[in-house]
Amino acid sequence: MCPVHPQNAVALESLRQKYYFPALERAYQTCRDAHGLPAAADHITDAMRASQPAIEQLIQQRVADGAIQDASQARKSVAGNAFQTLALRVLIAMQESGMIPAEVIFALKPKRHPLITAFATIRIGDETLKPDLDLLAYTEASDVAAIYSLKTSLRERAGQTQRWKLLLDIATAPDCDSIKAKYKLNYNGKRKFVMGLITTNFYDEIMAPQQRGLLRFFDYVYLTKPGAHAPPVSNFSQVAADLSNLYAPAK
């Protein structure tokens, strides 16, 4: 086992306090036993589907115990969080295995994280716009941060993330002064942000022409189901190499 950043160790313990997470972690471990790392990262979609019966049983038990009243609402809540938590578990496992530098810190649901507040906020006149993001990766020493949007469907808010990335590219471009002036764009970020999309592609949408156009706005696009994918799409297992390259020690 390799060192895990202390903040990631705390995050993992927090995940394990969620009533549904042990079922997800067991499904992930089955994938890891079958495929190893980093290949297990390419089977998160399978792990999520495999965990559904156990999670449904937990929800029904909580209803019977009076801990919750609305099973359908609980399902929606779990569905909205399961993918994010499982992706973070896999990233921490990669760090435990030495595939991701020990200095990398992950933050889930980081919209109020100081780095996002200070450096990822774009002003549009009197309004502000932050990225629609689910996961942040950074180090204390580097001026580069990676932000990821995790979606089970591209029908979700991937377009919102795309628009923020387009605005960021305009705001940081040296030759877009007329557009910046027209929309009163103001950005004073002192960190470079790269943006990734991670998706389960439950509905096999990613090959649709309108979606492939959207994907071009992201620096990284990862799919959590196995197969050969055409650029810009990569297997999620590629994230370990990409983060290692992003945070490689300066020579």
Short mmCIF file of C-alpha atoms in Angstrom, two decimals:
data_model
loop_
_atom_site.label_atom_id
_atom_site.label_comp_id
_atom_site.label_asym_id
_atom_site.label_seq_id
_atom_site.Cartn_x
_atom_site.Cartn_y
_atom_site.Cartn_z
CA MET A 1 0.00 0.00 0.00
CA CYS A 2 1.25 3.47 -0.91
CA PRO A 3 0.62 6.67 1.04
CA VAL A 4 -2.81 8.22 0.66
CA HIS A 5 -3.13 11.92 1.25
CA PRO A 6 -4.59 12.42 4.76
CA GLN A 7 -7.49 14.47 3.40
CA ASN A 8 -8.38 11.60 1.07
CA ALA A 9 -8.28 9.14 3.96
CA VAL A 10 -10.76 11.33 5.85
CA ALA A 11 -12.94 11.55 2.75
CA LEU A 12 -12.98 7.76 2.42
CA GLU A 13 -14.07 7.31 6.02
CA SER A 14 -16.84 9.83 5.42
CA LEU A 15 -18.04 7.84 2.41
CA ARG A 16 -18.21 4.70 4.52
CA GLN A 17 -20.64 6.38 6.89
CA LYS A 18 -23.28 6.55 4.13
CA TYR A 19 -25.71 3.67 4.56
CA TYR A 20 -25.64 2.68 0.89
CA PHE A 21 -21.89 2.94 0.33
CA PRO A 22 -20.84 -0.51 1.64
CA ALA A 23 -23.00 -2.12 -1.07
CA LEU A 24 -21.27 0.03 -3.69
CA GLU A 25 -17.85 -0.77 -2.28
CA ARG A 26 -18.55 -4.51 -2.32
CA ALA A 27 -19.61 -4.30 -5.97
CA TYR A 28 -16.45 -2.32 -6.75
CA GLN A 29 -14.31 -4.90 -4.93
CA THR A 30 -15.86 -7.67 -7.03
CA CYS A 31 -14.86 -5.74 -10.16
CA ARG A 32 -11.39 -5.16 -8.78
CA ASP A 33 -10.96 -8.85 -7.95
CA ALA A 34 -12.01 -9.73 -11.49
CA HIS A 35 -10.11 -7.07 -13.42
CA GLY A 36 -7.48 -5.54 -11.11
CA LEU A 37 -6.43 -1.91 -11.11
CA PRO A 38 -6.62 0.32 -12.99
CA ALA A 39 -8.97 -1.73 -15.21
CA ALA A 40 -11.65 -1.90 -12.48
CA ALA A 41 -12.21 1.80 -13.12
CA ASP A 42 -13.64 0.84 -16.50
CA HIS A 43 -16.34 -1.26 -14.83
CA ILE A 44 -17.94 1.28 -12.49
CA THR A 45 -21.09 1.21 -14.61
CA ASP A 46 -21.30 -2.55 -14.05
CA ALA A 47 -20.62 -2.13 -10.33
CA MET A 48 -23.41 0.39 -9.94
CA ARG A 49 -25.89 -1.92 -11.63
CA ALA A 50 -24.72 -4.87 -9.56
CA SER A 51 -25.23 -2.93 -6.31
CA GLN A 52 -28.82 -1.91 -7.08
CA PRO A 53 -30.60 -4.95 -5.51
CA ALA A 54 -28.66 -4.61 -2.24
CA ILE A 55 -29.28 -0.86 -2.09
CA GLU A 56 -32.99 -1.35 -2.79
CA GLN A 57 -33.14 -3.82 0.09
CA LEU A 58 -31.48 -1.26 2.37
CA ILE A 59 -33.98 1.40 1.32
CA GLN A 60 -36.94 -0.89 1.98
CA GLN A 61 -35.50 -1.80 5.39
CA ARG A 62 -35.12 1.88 6.27
CA VAL A 63 -38.73 2.46 5.28
CA ALA A 64 -39.84 -0.46 7.46
CA ASP A 65 -37.78 0.87 10.36
CA GLY A 66 -39.26 4.35 10.00
CA ALA A 67 -35.89 5.93 9.21
CA ILE A 68 -37.29 7.27 5.93
CA GLN A 69 -40.81 7.67 4.63
CA ASP A 70 -40.44 7.97 0.87
CA ALA A 71 -38.58 5.15 -0.88
CA SER A 72 -38.76 6.87 -4.27
CA GLN A 73 -37.09 9.99 -2.91
CA ALA A 74 -34.40 7.86 -1.28
CA ARG A 75 -33.75 6.14 -4.62
CA LYS A 76 -33.31 9.51 -6.32
CA SER A 77 -30.93 10.67 -3.61
CA VAL A 78 -28.81 7.53 -3.86
CA ALA A 79 -28.80 7.64 -7.66
CA GLY A 80 -27.55 11.21 -7.55
CA ASN A 81 -24.67 10.41 -5.21
CA ALA A 82 -23.67 6.81 -5.86
CA PHE A 83 -21.67 7.47 -9.03
CA GLN A 84 -19.75 10.34 -7.48
CA THR A 85 -18.85 8.40 -4.34
CA LEU A 86 -17.85 5.29 -6.27
CA ALA A 87 -15.64 7.27 -8.65
CA LEU A 88 -13.90 8.87 -5.66
CA ARG A 89 -13.41 5.43 -4.10
CA VAL A 90 -11.69 4.22 -7.26
CA LEU A 91 -9.44 7.28 -7.42
CA ILE A 92 -8.37 6.77 -3.81
CA ALA A 93 -7.73 3.09 -4.56
CA MET A 94 -5.47 4.15 -7.42
CA GLN A 95 -3.59 6.44 -5.05
CA GLU A 96 -3.32 3.59 -2.53
CA SER A 97 -1.75 1.51 -5.30
CA GLY A 98 0.77 4.20 -6.26
CA MET A 99 -0.87 4.99 -9.61
CA ILE A 100 -1.74 8.56 -8.63
CA PRO A 101 0.79 10.81 -6.84
CA ALA A 102 0.35 10.90 -3.07
CA GLU A 103 0.24 14.71 -3.14
CA VAL A 104 -3.07 14.79 -5.07
CA ILE A 105 -6.07 15.80 -2.98
CA PHE A 106 -9.63 15.00 -4.01
CA ALA A 107 -12.67 16.98 -2.91
CA LEU A 108 -16.24 15.82 -3.58
CA LYS A 109 -19.00 18.38 -4.17
CA PRO A 110 -16.46 21.22 -4.03
CA LYS A 111 -18.53 24.14 -5.30
CA ARG A 112 -17.79 26.08 -2.07
CA HIS A 113 -14.15 24.96 -1.91
CA PRO A 114 -11.80 27.95 -1.46
CA LEU A 115 -10.04 27.16 -4.75
CA ILE A 116 -13.30 27.28 -6.65
CA THR A 117 -14.49 30.42 -4.91
CA ALA A 118 -11.19 32.21 -5.46
CA PHE A 119 -10.10 31.03 -8.88
CA ALA A 120 -12.96 29.37 -10.78
CA THR A 121 -15.53 32.13 -10.53
CA ILE A 122 -16.18 34.15 -13.68
CA ARG A 123 -17.89 37.50 -13.37
CA ILE A 124 -20.43 38.45 -16.04
CA GLY A 125 -21.31 42.04 -15.29
CA ASP A 126 -22.71 41.99 -11.76
CA GLU A 127 -23.35 38.24 -11.78
CA THR A 128 -21.01 35.36 -11.07
CA LEU A 129 -20.78 31.93 -12.65
CA LYS A 130 -19.11 28.86 -11.21
CA PRO A 131 -18.67 25.53 -12.98
CA ASP A 132 -21.20 22.77 -12.41
CA LEU A 133 -18.70 20.35 -10.93
CA ASP A 134 -18.76 17.28 -8.74
CA LEU A 135 -15.11 16.54 -8.04
CA LEU A 136 -11.91 18.56 -7.64
CA ALA A 137 -8.33 17.28 -7.84
CA TYR A 138 -5.38 19.47 -6.87
CA THR A 139 -2.09 19.64 -5.00
CA GLU A 140 -0.83 22.27 -2.61
CA ALA A 141 2.26 22.91 -4.74
CA SER A 142 0.85 23.05 -8.27
CA ASP A 143 -0.96 25.98 -9.86
CA VAL A 144 -3.07 23.53 -11.92
CA ALA A 145 -6.37 22.10 -10.69
CA ALA A 146 -8.56 19.50 -12.37
CA ILE A 147 -12.32 19.73 -12.06
CA TYR A 148 -14.69 16.97 -13.11
CA SER A 149 -18.36 16.77 -13.89
CA LEU A 150 -19.74 13.28 -13.18
CA LYS A 151 -22.89 12.36 -15.07
CA THR A 152 -24.89 9.17 -15.37
CA SER A 153 -26.55 10.69 -18.43
CA LEU A 154 -25.47 13.37 -20.88
CA ARG A 155 -29.06 14.58 -20.75
CA GLU A 156 -28.17 15.95 -17.34
CA ARG A 157 -26.29 19.22 -16.87
CA ALA A 158 -23.26 18.52 -19.05
CA GLY A 159 -24.24 21.50 -21.21
CA GLN A 160 -23.94 23.81 -18.21
CA THR A 161 -20.38 22.66 -17.64
CA GLN A 162 -19.63 23.09 -21.33
CA ARG A 163 -20.81 26.72 -21.25
CA TRP A 164 -18.59 27.50 -18.26
CA LYS A 165 -15.58 25.99 -20.03
CA LEU A 166 -16.32 28.05 -23.13
CA LEU A 167 -16.55 31.21 -21.02
CA LEU A 168 -13.28 30.32 -19.28
CA ASP A 169 -11.53 29.85 -22.62
CA ILE A 170 -12.83 33.23 -23.80
CA ALA A 171 -11.97 34.97 -20.52
CA THR A 172 -8.38 33.69 -20.60
CA ALA A 173 -7.76 34.13 -24.34
CA PRO A 174 -5.47 37.05 -25.30
CA ASP A 175 -7.40 37.85 -28.48
CA CYS A 176 -11.03 37.92 -27.34
CA ASP A 177 -11.19 41.46 -25.94
CA SER A 178 -14.25 42.46 -27.96
CA ILE A 179 -16.27 39.48 -26.69
CA LYS A 180 -15.09 40.07 -23.11
CA ALA A 181 -16.20 43.69 -23.37
CA LYS A 182 -19.55 42.81 -24.93
CA TYR A 183 -20.50 40.43 -22.13
CA LYS A 184 -18.54 42.21 -19.37
CA LEU A 185 -16.48 39.11 -18.64
CA ASN A 186 -14.02 39.46 -15.79
CA TYR A 187 -11.77 36.65 -14.62
CA ASN A 188 -8.74 36.98 -12.37
CA GLY A 189 -7.94 33.34 -11.69
CA LYS A 190 -4.41 32.54 -10.56
CA ARG A 191 -4.76 28.83 -11.20
CA LYS A 192 -5.05 26.96 -14.45
CA PHE A 193 -8.10 24.72 -14.56
CA VAL A 194 -8.46 21.66 -16.73
CA MET A 195 -11.89 20.13 -17.03
CA GLY A 196 -12.97 16.53 -17.32
CA LEU A 197 -16.27 14.76 -17.89
CA ILE A 198 -16.77 11.30 -16.37
CA THR A 199 -19.89 9.41 -17.41
CA THR A 200 -21.45 5.98 -16.98
CA ASN A 201 -23.11 6.42 -20.37
CA PHE A 202 -26.05 4.36 -19.11
CA TYR A 203 -28.10 5.24 -22.18
CA ASP A 204 -25.38 4.88 -24.85
CA GLU A 205 -25.68 8.55 -25.79
CA ILE A 206 -22.02 9.36 -26.11
CA MET A 207 -21.70 8.46 -29.80
CA ALA A 208 -24.56 10.73 -30.88
CA PRO A 209 -23.24 13.55 -33.13
CA GLN A 210 -24.64 16.35 -30.94
CA GLN A 211 -22.97 14.84 -27.87
CA ARG A 212 -19.61 14.37 -29.55
CA GLY A 213 -19.62 18.07 -30.40
CA LEU A 214 -20.20 18.88 -26.74
CA LEU A 215 -17.35 16.61 -25.65
CA ARG A 216 -14.79 18.66 -27.56
CA PHE A 217 -15.04 21.37 -24.91
CA PHE A 218 -13.57 19.12 -22.22
CA ASP A 219 -9.87 18.47 -21.68
CA TYR A 220 -10.65 14.89 -20.63
CA VAL A 221 -13.64 12.65 -21.27
CA TYR A 222 -13.80 9.32 -19.44
CA LEU A 223 -16.23 6.44 -19.79
CA THR A 224 -16.76 3.99 -16.92
CA LYS A 225 -17.75 1.02 -19.07
CA PRO A 226 -15.31 -1.13 -21.02
CA GLY A 227 -14.72 -0.92 -24.74
CA ALA A 228 -12.62 0.78 -27.38
CA HIS A 229 -13.53 4.46 -27.51
CA ALA A 230 -12.70 7.02 -30.18
CA PRO A 231 -11.15 10.37 -29.17
CA PRO A 232 -11.89 12.47 -27.24
CA VAL A 233 -13.31 9.60 -25.13
CA SER A 234 -10.99 7.46 -23.00
CA ASN A 235 -11.48 4.67 -20.52
CA PHE A 236 -11.70 5.94 -16.94
CA SER A 237 -8.60 3.90 -16.10
CA GLN A 238 -6.66 6.50 -18.12
CA VAL A 239 -7.29 9.06 -15.37
CA ALA A 240 -4.37 7.69 -13.32
CA ALA A 241 -1.87 8.38 -16.10
CA ASP A 242 -3.43 11.76 -16.86
CA LEU A 243 -3.22 12.91 -13.22
CA SER A 244 0.32 11.58 -12.94
CA ASN A 245 1.31 13.59 -16.02
CA LEU A 246 -0.53 16.67 -14.78
CA TYR A 247 1.27 16.58 -11.45
CA ALA A 248 4.62 15.19 -12.55
CA PRO A 249 7.53 16.75 -10.64
CA ALA A 250 9.19 19.60 -12.47
CA LYS A 251 12.49 18.63 -14.08
#
